[in-house]
mmCIF file with all atom_site columns, C-alpha atoms in Angstrom:
data_model
loop_
_atom_site.group_PDB
_atom_site.id
_atom_site.type_symbol
_atom_site.label_atom_id
_atom_site.label_alt_id
_atom_site.label_comp_id
_atom_site.label_asym_id
_atom_site.label_entity_id
_atom_site.label_seq_id
_atom_site.pdbx_PDB_ins_code
_atom_site.Cartn_x
_atom_site.Cartn_y
_atom_site.Cartn_z
_atom_site.occupancy
_atom_site.B_iso_or_equiv
_atom_site.pdbx_formal_charge
_atom_site.auth_seq_id
_atom_site.auth_comp_id
_atom_site.auth_asym_id
_atom_site.auth_atom_id
_atom_site.pdbx_PDB_model_num
ATOM 1   C CA . MET D 1 1   ? 120.920 116.974 129.579 1.00 91.00 ? 1   MET D CA 1
ATOM 2   C CA . ARG D 1 2   ? 120.484 120.130 127.612 1.00 95.00 ? 2   ARG D CA 1
ATOM 3   C CA . LEU D 1 3   ? 121.069 118.487 123.968 1.00 95.00 ? 3   LEU D CA 1
ATOM 4   C CA . GLY D 1 4   ? 120.959 120.832 120.859 1.00 94.00 ? 4   GLY D CA 1
ATOM 5   C CA . TYR D 1 5   ? 120.271 120.729 117.276 1.00 93.00 ? 5   TYR D CA 1
ATOM 6   C CA . ALA D 1 6   ? 122.227 121.761 114.392 1.00 92.00 ? 6   ALA D CA 1
ATOM 7   C CA . ARG D 1 7   ? 120.600 121.444 110.971 1.00 89.00 ? 7   ARG D CA 1
ATOM 8   C CA . VAL D 1 8   ? 121.824 123.242 107.491 1.00 86.00 ? 8   VAL D CA 1
ATOM 9   C CA . SER D 1 9   ? 120.351 122.484 104.230 1.00 81.00 ? 9   SER D CA 1
ATOM 10  C CA . THR D 1 10  ? 123.211 121.738 102.099 1.00 79.00 ? 10  THR D CA 1
ATOM 11  C CA . GLN D 1 11  ? 127.127 120.808 101.880 1.00 79.00 ? 11  GLN D CA 1
ATOM 12  C CA . ASP D 1 12  ? 128.083 124.313 101.556 1.00 80.00 ? 12  ASP D CA 1
ATOM 13  C CA . GLN D 1 13  ? 126.499 125.787 104.327 1.00 84.00 ? 13  GLN D CA 1
ATOM 14  C CA . ASP D 1 14  ? 128.347 124.454 107.785 1.00 83.00 ? 14  ASP D CA 1
ATOM 15  C CA . THR D 1 15  ? 127.014 124.862 111.110 1.00 85.00 ? 15  THR D CA 1
ATOM 16  C CA . HIS D 1 16  ? 129.855 126.812 113.165 1.00 89.00 ? 16  HIS D CA 1
ATOM 17  C CA . THR D 1 17  ? 127.588 129.799 114.545 1.00 91.00 ? 17  THR D CA 1
ATOM 18  C CA . GLN D 1 18  ? 124.574 127.501 115.353 1.00 93.00 ? 18  GLN D CA 1
ATOM 19  C CA . THR D 1 19  ? 126.845 124.970 117.382 1.00 92.00 ? 19  THR D CA 1
ATOM 20  C CA . ALA D 1 20  ? 128.345 127.928 118.755 1.00 94.00 ? 20  ALA D CA 1
ATOM 21  C CA . ALA D 1 21  ? 125.552 129.498 119.874 1.00 93.00 ? 21  ALA D CA 1
ATOM 22  C CA . LEU D 1 22  ? 124.156 125.829 120.966 1.00 94.00 ? 22  LEU D CA 1
ATOM 23  C CA . MET D 1 23  ? 126.904 125.623 123.379 1.00 95.00 ? 23  MET D CA 1
ATOM 24  C CA . ALA D 1 24  ? 126.799 128.778 124.521 1.00 95.00 ? 24  ALA D CA 1
ATOM 25  C CA . ALA D 1 25  ? 123.403 128.219 125.877 1.00 92.00 ? 25  ALA D CA 1
ATOM 26  C CA . GLY D 1 26  ? 124.869 125.223 127.798 1.00 94.00 ? 26  GLY D CA 1
ATOM 27  C CA . CYS D 1 27  ? 124.278 122.375 125.683 1.00 94.00 ? 27  CYS D CA 1
ATOM 28  C CA . GLU D 1 28  ? 126.326 118.910 126.452 1.00 93.00 ? 28  GLU D CA 1
ATOM 29  C CA . ARG D 1 29  ? 125.860 116.978 122.802 1.00 94.00 ? 29  ARG D CA 1
ATOM 30  C CA . ILE D 1 30  ? 125.421 118.566 119.586 1.00 94.00 ? 30  ILE D CA 1
ATOM 31  C CA . PHE D 1 31  ? 123.778 116.684 117.032 1.00 94.00 ? 31  PHE D CA 1
ATOM 32  C CA . GLN D 1 32  ? 124.692 117.696 113.878 1.00 91.00 ? 32  GLN D CA 1
ATOM 33  C CA . GLU D 1 33  ? 123.322 117.434 109.434 1.00 90.00 ? 33  GLU D CA 1
ATOM 34  C CA . THR D 1 34  ? 123.372 118.839 106.540 1.00 83.00 ? 34  THR D CA 1
ATOM 35  C CA . ALA D 1 35  ? 119.285 117.584 105.066 1.00 78.00 ? 35  ALA D CA 1
ATOM 36  C CA . GLY D 1 36  ? 116.819 119.697 104.067 1.00 68.00 ? 36  GLY D CA 1
ATOM 37  C CA . GLY D 1 37  ? 114.492 120.592 106.520 1.00 58.00 ? 37  GLY D CA 1
ATOM 38  C CA . GLY D 1 38  ? 110.768 118.887 104.202 1.00 59.00 ? 38  GLY D CA 1
ATOM 39  C CA . ARG D 1 39  ? 113.276 115.431 104.585 1.00 62.00 ? 39  ARG D CA 1
ATOM 40  C CA . TRP D 1 40  ? 112.255 113.962 107.402 1.00 68.00 ? 40  TRP D CA 1
ATOM 41  C CA . GLU D 1 41  ? 115.277 111.536 106.704 1.00 77.00 ? 41  GLU D CA 1
ATOM 42  C CA . ARG D 1 42  ? 116.734 112.768 109.284 1.00 84.00 ? 42  ARG D CA 1
ATOM 43  C CA . PRO D 1 43  ? 119.434 109.933 110.976 1.00 89.00 ? 43  PRO D CA 1
ATOM 44  C CA . GLN D 1 44  ? 121.013 112.535 113.336 1.00 91.00 ? 44  GLN D CA 1
ATOM 45  C CA . LEU D 1 45  ? 117.102 114.260 115.137 1.00 91.00 ? 45  LEU D CA 1
ATOM 46  C CA . HIS D 1 46  ? 116.140 110.362 114.728 1.00 91.00 ? 46  HIS D CA 1
ATOM 47  C CA . ARG D 1 47  ? 119.081 109.677 117.287 1.00 93.00 ? 47  ARG D CA 1
ATOM 48  C CA . LEU D 1 48  ? 118.570 112.722 119.359 1.00 94.00 ? 48  LEU D CA 1
ATOM 49  C CA . LEU D 1 49  ? 114.800 112.044 119.641 1.00 93.00 ? 49  LEU D CA 1
ATOM 50  C CA . ASP D 1 50  ? 115.138 108.155 120.220 1.00 93.00 ? 50  ASP D CA 1
ATOM 51  C CA . GLN D 1 51  ? 117.809 109.724 123.517 1.00 91.00 ? 51  GLN D CA 1
ATOM 52  C CA . LEU D 1 52  ? 116.109 111.412 124.733 1.00 94.00 ? 52  LEU D CA 1
ATOM 53  C CA . ARG D 1 53  ? 114.924 110.865 128.366 1.00 95.00 ? 53  ARG D CA 1
ATOM 54  C CA . PRO D 1 54  ? 112.584 112.543 130.828 1.00 95.00 ? 54  PRO D CA 1
ATOM 55  C CA . GLY D 1 55  ? 113.802 115.788 132.319 1.00 92.00 ? 55  GLY D CA 1
ATOM 56  C CA . ASP D 1 56  ? 116.634 116.419 128.692 1.00 94.00 ? 56  ASP D CA 1
ATOM 57  C CA . VAL D 1 57  ? 115.734 119.493 127.208 1.00 94.00 ? 57  VAL D CA 1
ATOM 58  C CA . VAL D 1 58  ? 116.792 119.807 123.435 1.00 94.00 ? 58  VAL D CA 1
ATOM 59  C CA . VAL D 1 59  ? 117.552 123.553 121.891 1.00 94.00 ? 59  VAL D CA 1
ATOM 60  C CA . VAL D 1 60  ? 117.587 124.315 118.449 1.00 93.00 ? 60  VAL D CA 1
ATOM 61  C CA . TRP D 1 61  ? 119.024 127.813 117.798 1.00 91.00 ? 61  TRP D CA 1
ATOM 62  C CA . LYS D 1 62  ? 116.124 128.770 115.509 1.00 87.00 ? 62  LYS D CA 1
ATOM 63  C CA . LEU D 1 63  ? 113.243 126.637 114.886 1.00 82.00 ? 63  LEU D CA 1
ATOM 64  C CA . ASP D 1 64  ? 113.152 126.987 111.375 1.00 80.00 ? 64  ASP D CA 1
ATOM 65  C CA . ARG D 1 65  ? 116.289 124.522 112.128 1.00 84.00 ? 65  ARG D CA 1
ATOM 66  C CA . LEU D 1 66  ? 113.469 121.496 113.420 1.00 82.00 ? 66  LEU D CA 1
ATOM 67  C CA . SER D 1 67  ? 111.792 120.956 110.810 1.00 79.00 ? 67  SER D CA 1
ATOM 68  C CA . ARG D 1 68  ? 109.967 123.591 108.001 1.00 73.00 ? 68  ARG D CA 1
ATOM 69  C CA . SER D 1 69  ? 106.572 122.286 108.287 1.00 74.00 ? 69  SER D CA 1
ATOM 70  C CA . LEU D 1 70  ? 104.606 124.092 111.234 1.00 73.00 ? 70  LEU D CA 1
ATOM 71  C CA . LYS D 1 71  ? 103.291 120.017 110.746 1.00 76.00 ? 71  LYS D CA 1
ATOM 72  C CA . ASP D 1 72  ? 106.950 118.278 111.188 1.00 81.00 ? 72  ASP D CA 1
ATOM 73  C CA . VAL D 1 73  ? 107.689 120.228 113.665 1.00 82.00 ? 73  VAL D CA 1
ATOM 74  C CA . LEU D 1 74  ? 104.272 119.727 116.053 1.00 80.00 ? 74  LEU D CA 1
ATOM 75  C CA . LEU D 1 75  ? 104.982 115.911 115.664 1.00 85.00 ? 75  LEU D CA 1
ATOM 76  C CA . ILE D 1 76  ? 108.223 116.777 116.954 1.00 87.00 ? 76  ILE D CA 1
ATOM 77  C CA . LEU D 1 77  ? 107.406 118.652 119.861 1.00 86.00 ? 77  LEU D CA 1
ATOM 78  C CA . GLU D 1 78  ? 104.923 115.460 120.507 1.00 86.00 ? 78  GLU D CA 1
ATOM 79  C CA . LYS D 1 79  ? 107.567 113.317 120.321 1.00 90.00 ? 79  LYS D CA 1
ATOM 80  C CA . ILE D 1 80  ? 109.979 115.395 122.903 1.00 91.00 ? 80  ILE D CA 1
ATOM 81  C CA . ASP D 1 81  ? 106.669 115.759 125.249 1.00 88.00 ? 81  ASP D CA 1
ATOM 82  C CA . HIS D 1 82  ? 106.756 111.863 125.128 1.00 90.00 ? 82  HIS D CA 1
ATOM 83  C CA . ALA D 1 83  ? 109.391 111.478 126.587 1.00 93.00 ? 83  ALA D CA 1
ATOM 84  C CA . HIS D 1 84  ? 109.295 113.799 129.199 1.00 92.00 ? 84  HIS D CA 1
ATOM 85  C CA . ALA D 1 85  ? 111.360 115.989 127.974 1.00 93.00 ? 85  ALA D CA 1
ATOM 86  C CA . ALA D 1 86  ? 111.388 119.896 127.011 1.00 92.00 ? 86  ALA D CA 1
ATOM 87  C CA . PHE D 1 87  ? 111.938 122.622 124.274 1.00 92.00 ? 87  PHE D CA 1
ATOM 88  C CA . GLN D 1 88  ? 113.868 125.948 123.406 1.00 91.00 ? 88  GLN D CA 1
ATOM 89  C CA . SER D 1 89  ? 114.627 128.152 120.632 1.00 88.00 ? 89  SER D CA 1
ATOM 90  C CA . LEU D 1 90  ? 116.949 130.455 120.665 1.00 90.00 ? 90  LEU D CA 1
ATOM 91  C CA . THR D 1 91  ? 115.986 132.776 118.738 1.00 86.00 ? 91  THR D CA 1
ATOM 92  C CA . GLU D 1 92  ? 112.455 132.716 118.828 1.00 79.00 ? 92  GLU D CA 1
ATOM 93  C CA . ALA D 1 93  ? 112.603 132.817 122.720 1.00 76.00 ? 93  ALA D CA 1
ATOM 94  C CA . ILE D 1 94  ? 110.220 129.374 122.607 1.00 80.00 ? 94  ILE D CA 1
ATOM 95  C CA . GLU D 1 95  ? 110.873 127.515 125.360 1.00 83.00 ? 95  GLU D CA 1
ATOM 96  C CA . THR D 1 96  ? 108.229 124.626 126.720 1.00 83.00 ? 96  THR D CA 1
ATOM 97  C CA . VAL D 1 97  ? 109.943 123.804 130.290 1.00 78.00 ? 97  VAL D CA 1
ATOM 98  C CA . THR D 1 98  ? 107.703 126.988 131.321 1.00 79.00 ? 98  THR D CA 1
ATOM 99  C CA . PRO D 1 99  ? 103.996 126.747 131.521 1.00 83.00 ? 99  PRO D CA 1
ATOM 100 C CA . ALA D 1 100 ? 103.892 129.459 129.539 1.00 83.00 ? 100 ALA D CA 1
ATOM 101 C CA . GLY D 1 101 ? 106.504 128.451 126.711 1.00 80.00 ? 101 GLY D CA 1
ATOM 102 C CA . ARG D 1 102 ? 103.647 124.851 127.012 1.00 77.00 ? 102 ARG D CA 1
ATOM 103 C CA . MET D 1 103 ? 100.404 127.316 126.002 1.00 82.00 ? 103 MET D CA 1
ATOM 104 C CA . LEU D 1 104 ? 102.652 129.015 124.087 1.00 79.00 ? 104 LEU D CA 1
ATOM 105 C CA . MET D 1 105 ? 102.681 126.160 121.172 1.00 73.00 ? 105 MET D CA 1
ATOM 106 C CA . GLN D 1 106 ? 99.921  124.517 122.362 1.00 75.00 ? 106 GLN D CA 1
ATOM 107 C CA . MET D 1 107 ? 98.251  127.447 120.913 1.00 80.00 ? 107 MET D CA 1
ATOM 108 C CA . VAL D 1 108 ? 100.501 127.347 118.014 1.00 71.00 ? 108 VAL D CA 1
ATOM 109 C CA . GLY D 1 109 ? 98.832  123.253 117.433 1.00 67.00 ? 109 GLY D CA 1
ATOM 110 C CA . ALA D 1 110 ? 96.075  124.584 117.585 1.00 75.00 ? 110 ALA D CA 1
ATOM 111 C CA . PHE D 1 111 ? 96.590  127.232 114.827 1.00 75.00 ? 111 PHE D CA 1
ATOM 112 C CA . ALA D 1 112 ? 97.947  123.736 113.441 1.00 68.00 ? 112 ALA D CA 1
ATOM 113 C CA . GLU D 1 113 ? 94.760  122.317 113.484 1.00 73.00 ? 113 GLU D CA 1
ATOM 114 C CA . PHE D 1 114 ? 93.243  125.409 111.990 1.00 81.00 ? 114 PHE D CA 1
ATOM 115 C CA . GLU D 1 115 ? 94.048  125.511 109.138 1.00 77.00 ? 115 GLU D CA 1
ATOM 116 C CA . ARG D 1 116 ? 93.514  121.791 108.416 1.00 74.00 ? 116 ARG D CA 1
ATOM 117 C CA . ALA D 1 117 ? 90.220  121.726 109.017 1.00 83.00 ? 117 ALA D CA 1
ATOM 118 C CA . MET D 1 118 ? 90.386  125.077 106.506 1.00 88.00 ? 118 MET D CA 1
ATOM 119 C CA . LEU D 1 119 ? 92.120  123.296 104.011 1.00 86.00 ? 119 LEU D CA 1
ATOM 120 C CA . ARG D 1 120 ? 89.921  120.324 104.186 1.00 88.00 ? 120 ARG D CA 1
ATOM 121 C CA . GLU D 1 121 ? 86.812  122.053 104.269 1.00 94.00 ? 121 GLU D CA 1
ATOM 122 C CA . ARG D 1 122 ? 87.824  123.481 101.062 1.00 93.00 ? 122 ARG D CA 1
ATOM 123 C CA . THR D 1 123 ? 88.737  120.779 99.349  1.00 91.00 ? 123 THR D CA 1
ATOM 124 C CA . GLN D 1 124 ? 86.031  118.489 100.336 1.00 92.00 ? 124 GLN D CA 1
ATOM 125 C CA . SER D 1 125 ? 84.378  121.832 99.046  1.00 93.00 ? 125 SER D CA 1
ATOM 126 C CA . GLY D 1 126 ? 86.197  121.613 95.237  1.00 91.00 ? 126 GLY D CA 1
ATOM 127 C CA . LEU D 1 127 ? 85.681  118.111 94.726  1.00 90.00 ? 127 LEU D CA 1
ATOM 128 C CA . GLU D 1 128 ? 81.645  118.640 95.408  1.00 91.00 ? 128 GLU D CA 1
ATOM 129 C CA . ALA D 1 129 ? 81.979  121.445 92.852  1.00 91.00 ? 129 ALA D CA 1
ATOM 130 C CA . ALA D 1 130 ? 83.625  119.510 90.149  1.00 89.00 ? 130 ALA D CA 1
ATOM 131 C CA . ARG D 1 131 ? 80.664  116.445 90.355  1.00 89.00 ? 131 ARG D CA 1
ATOM 132 C CA . ARG D 1 132 ? 77.709  119.156 90.422  1.00 91.00 ? 132 ARG D CA 1
ATOM 133 C CA . GLU D 1 133 ? 79.604  120.236 86.836  1.00 90.00 ? 133 GLU D CA 1
ATOM 134 C CA . GLY D 1 134 ? 79.811  116.612 85.918  1.00 87.00 ? 134 GLY D CA 1
ATOM 135 C CA . ARG D 1 135 ? 83.898  115.578 86.581  1.00 84.00 ? 135 ARG D CA 1
ATOM 136 C CA . VAL D 1 136 ? 84.413  113.010 88.350  1.00 79.00 ? 136 VAL D CA 1
ATOM 137 C CA . GLY D 1 137 ? 88.331  112.007 89.825  1.00 80.00 ? 137 GLY D CA 1
ATOM 138 C CA . GLY D 1 138 ? 90.435  109.718 88.895  1.00 81.00 ? 138 GLY D CA 1
ATOM 139 C CA . ARG D 1 139 ? 92.533  107.713 86.196  1.00 83.00 ? 139 ARG D CA 1
ATOM 140 C CA . ARG D 1 140 ? 91.151  108.915 82.274  1.00 84.00 ? 140 ARG D CA 1
ATOM 141 C CA . PRO D 1 141 ? 89.842  105.637 81.259  1.00 86.00 ? 141 PRO D CA 1
ATOM 142 C CA . LYS D 1 142 ? 91.276  103.609 78.055  1.00 89.00 ? 142 LYS D CA 1
ATOM 143 C CA . LEU D 1 143 ? 88.751  103.124 76.459  1.00 93.00 ? 143 LEU D CA 1
ATOM 144 C CA . THR D 1 144 ? 86.221  105.519 74.795  1.00 93.00 ? 144 THR D CA 1
ATOM 145 C CA . THR D 1 145 ? 82.270  105.072 74.820  1.00 92.00 ? 145 THR D CA 1
ATOM 146 C CA . LEU D 1 146 ? 82.724  104.030 71.283  1.00 95.00 ? 146 LEU D CA 1
ATOM 147 C CA . GLN D 1 147 ? 85.312  101.818 71.783  1.00 95.00 ? 147 GLN D CA 1
ATOM 148 C CA . ARG D 1 148 ? 83.181  100.538 74.986  1.00 94.00 ? 148 ARG D CA 1
ATOM 149 C CA . ARG D 1 149 ? 80.264  99.612  72.767  1.00 94.00 ? 149 ARG D CA 1
ATOM 150 C CA . GLU D 1 150 ? 82.366  97.527  69.949  1.00 95.00 ? 150 GLU D CA 1
ATOM 151 C CA . ILE D 1 151 ? 84.195  95.201  72.127  1.00 95.00 ? 151 ILE D CA 1
ATOM 152 C CA . VAL D 1 152 ? 80.695  94.550  73.919  1.00 94.00 ? 152 VAL D CA 1
ATOM 153 C CA . ALA D 1 153 ? 79.277  93.529  70.461  1.00 94.00 ? 153 ALA D CA 1
ATOM 154 C CA . LEU D 1 154 ? 82.417  91.618  68.839  1.00 94.00 ? 154 LEU D CA 1
ATOM 155 C CA . VAL D 1 155 ? 82.325  89.414  72.528  1.00 94.00 ? 155 VAL D CA 1
ATOM 156 C CA . THR D 1 156 ? 79.027  89.090  72.891  1.00 92.00 ? 156 THR D CA 1
ATOM 157 C CA . SER D 1 157 ? 78.426  88.051  69.486  1.00 93.00 ? 157 SER D CA 1
ATOM 158 C CA . GLY D 1 158 ? 81.505  85.445  69.964  1.00 92.00 ? 158 GLY D CA 1
ATOM 159 C CA . LYS D 1 159 ? 83.173  86.942  66.943  1.00 94.00 ? 159 LYS D CA 1
ATOM 160 C CA . LYS D 1 160 ? 86.044  87.730  69.877  1.00 94.00 ? 160 LYS D CA 1
ATOM 161 C CA . THR D 1 161 ? 87.404  86.197  73.186  1.00 94.00 ? 161 THR D CA 1
ATOM 162 C CA . ASN D 1 162 ? 87.572  88.833  76.086  1.00 93.00 ? 162 ASN D CA 1
ATOM 163 C CA . ALA D 1 163 ? 91.507  88.801  75.781  1.00 94.00 ? 163 ALA D CA 1
ATOM 164 C CA . GLU D 1 164 ? 91.197  88.833  71.946  1.00 94.00 ? 164 GLU D CA 1
ATOM 165 C CA . ALA D 1 165 ? 89.598  91.533  72.600  1.00 94.00 ? 165 ALA D CA 1
ATOM 166 C CA . ALA D 1 166 ? 91.953  92.526  74.809  1.00 95.00 ? 166 ALA D CA 1
ATOM 167 C CA . ARG D 1 167 ? 94.557  92.204  73.021  1.00 95.00 ? 167 ARG D CA 1
ATOM 168 C CA . LEU D 1 168 ? 93.373  94.666  69.259  1.00 94.00 ? 168 LEU D CA 1
ATOM 169 C CA . PHE D 1 169 ? 92.507  97.348  71.641  1.00 95.00 ? 169 PHE D CA 1
ATOM 170 C CA . ARG D 1 170 ? 95.736  96.946  74.149  1.00 94.00 ? 170 ARG D CA 1
ATOM 171 C CA . VAL D 1 171 ? 93.827  97.024  77.058  1.00 95.00 ? 171 VAL D CA 1
ATOM 172 C CA . HIS D 1 172 ? 94.515  94.228  80.338  1.00 94.00 ? 172 HIS D CA 1
ATOM 173 C CA . PRO D 1 173 ? 91.666  91.556  80.072  1.00 93.00 ? 173 PRO D CA 1
ATOM 174 C CA . SER D 1 174 ? 90.415  92.299  84.090  1.00 94.00 ? 174 SER D CA 1
ATOM 175 C CA . THR D 1 175 ? 89.707  95.678  82.056  1.00 93.00 ? 175 THR D CA 1
ATOM 176 C CA . ILE D 1 176 ? 87.058  94.003  78.908  1.00 94.00 ? 176 ILE D CA 1
ATOM 177 C CA . THR D 1 177 ? 85.635  91.640  82.483  1.00 93.00 ? 177 THR D CA 1
ATOM 178 C CA . ARG D 1 178 ? 84.714  94.174  84.466  1.00 93.00 ? 178 ARG D CA 1
ATOM 179 C CA . LEU D 1 179 ? 83.302  96.791  81.168  1.00 93.00 ? 179 LEU D CA 1
ATOM 180 C CA . LEU D 1 180 ? 80.779  92.759  79.833  1.00 92.00 ? 180 LEU D CA 1
ATOM 181 C CA . ALA D 1 181 ? 80.133  92.969  84.298  1.00 92.00 ? 181 ALA D CA 1
ATOM 182 C CA . THR D 1 182 ? 78.893  96.424  83.962  1.00 88.00 ? 182 THR D CA 1
ATOM 183 C CA . GLN D 1 183 ? 76.388  95.234  81.037  1.00 82.00 ? 183 GLN D CA 1
ATOM 184 C CA . THR D 1 184 ? 72.732  94.433  81.132  1.00 66.00 ? 184 THR D CA 1
ATOM 185 C CA . PRO D 1 185 ? 71.589  91.621  78.989  1.00 62.00 ? 185 PRO D CA 1
ATOM 186 C CA . ASP D 1 186 ? 68.893  92.484  76.530  1.00 56.00 ? 186 ASP D CA 1
ATOM 187 C CA . VAL D 1 187 ? 66.059  89.704  77.870  1.00 44.00 ? 187 VAL D CA 1
#
């Protein structure tokens, strides 16, 4: 069975052009929805994917109607493949029915994997450079160095309890507990 999927991004648009092309391509059922291409919450797409049977062909008018994210396109194509179904994009003439079409999609997948690896490498490089410069990631400390010294002095001298120091400096009591745990006792 040939199953069509038509998507528009806004309520102002309609799927008429897409559905006409999908019907001309022999689609027996067409799933239509209005949703942004970057969103994963698309009930009609999920209904289509859940109903796939071996030998079915998912047809879209253009590849970007499936998703705007290459990662999501590859994930959707993987789901189609797991159902032993095929995929066809009418405008770009991409299809996974033939060996050449499957090879093309594998090449697209290889480029996407390469892109993810390069991004991961650039991110790691940037984090390492930041560490070398003394910058660390994460949230900024709530207490300054001076405030930490003052809290340690107040609590260790017995002038304030952990809870009182926490209220005084407007932090959670566990912040005070962690601060005191990092202090080495003077022996």
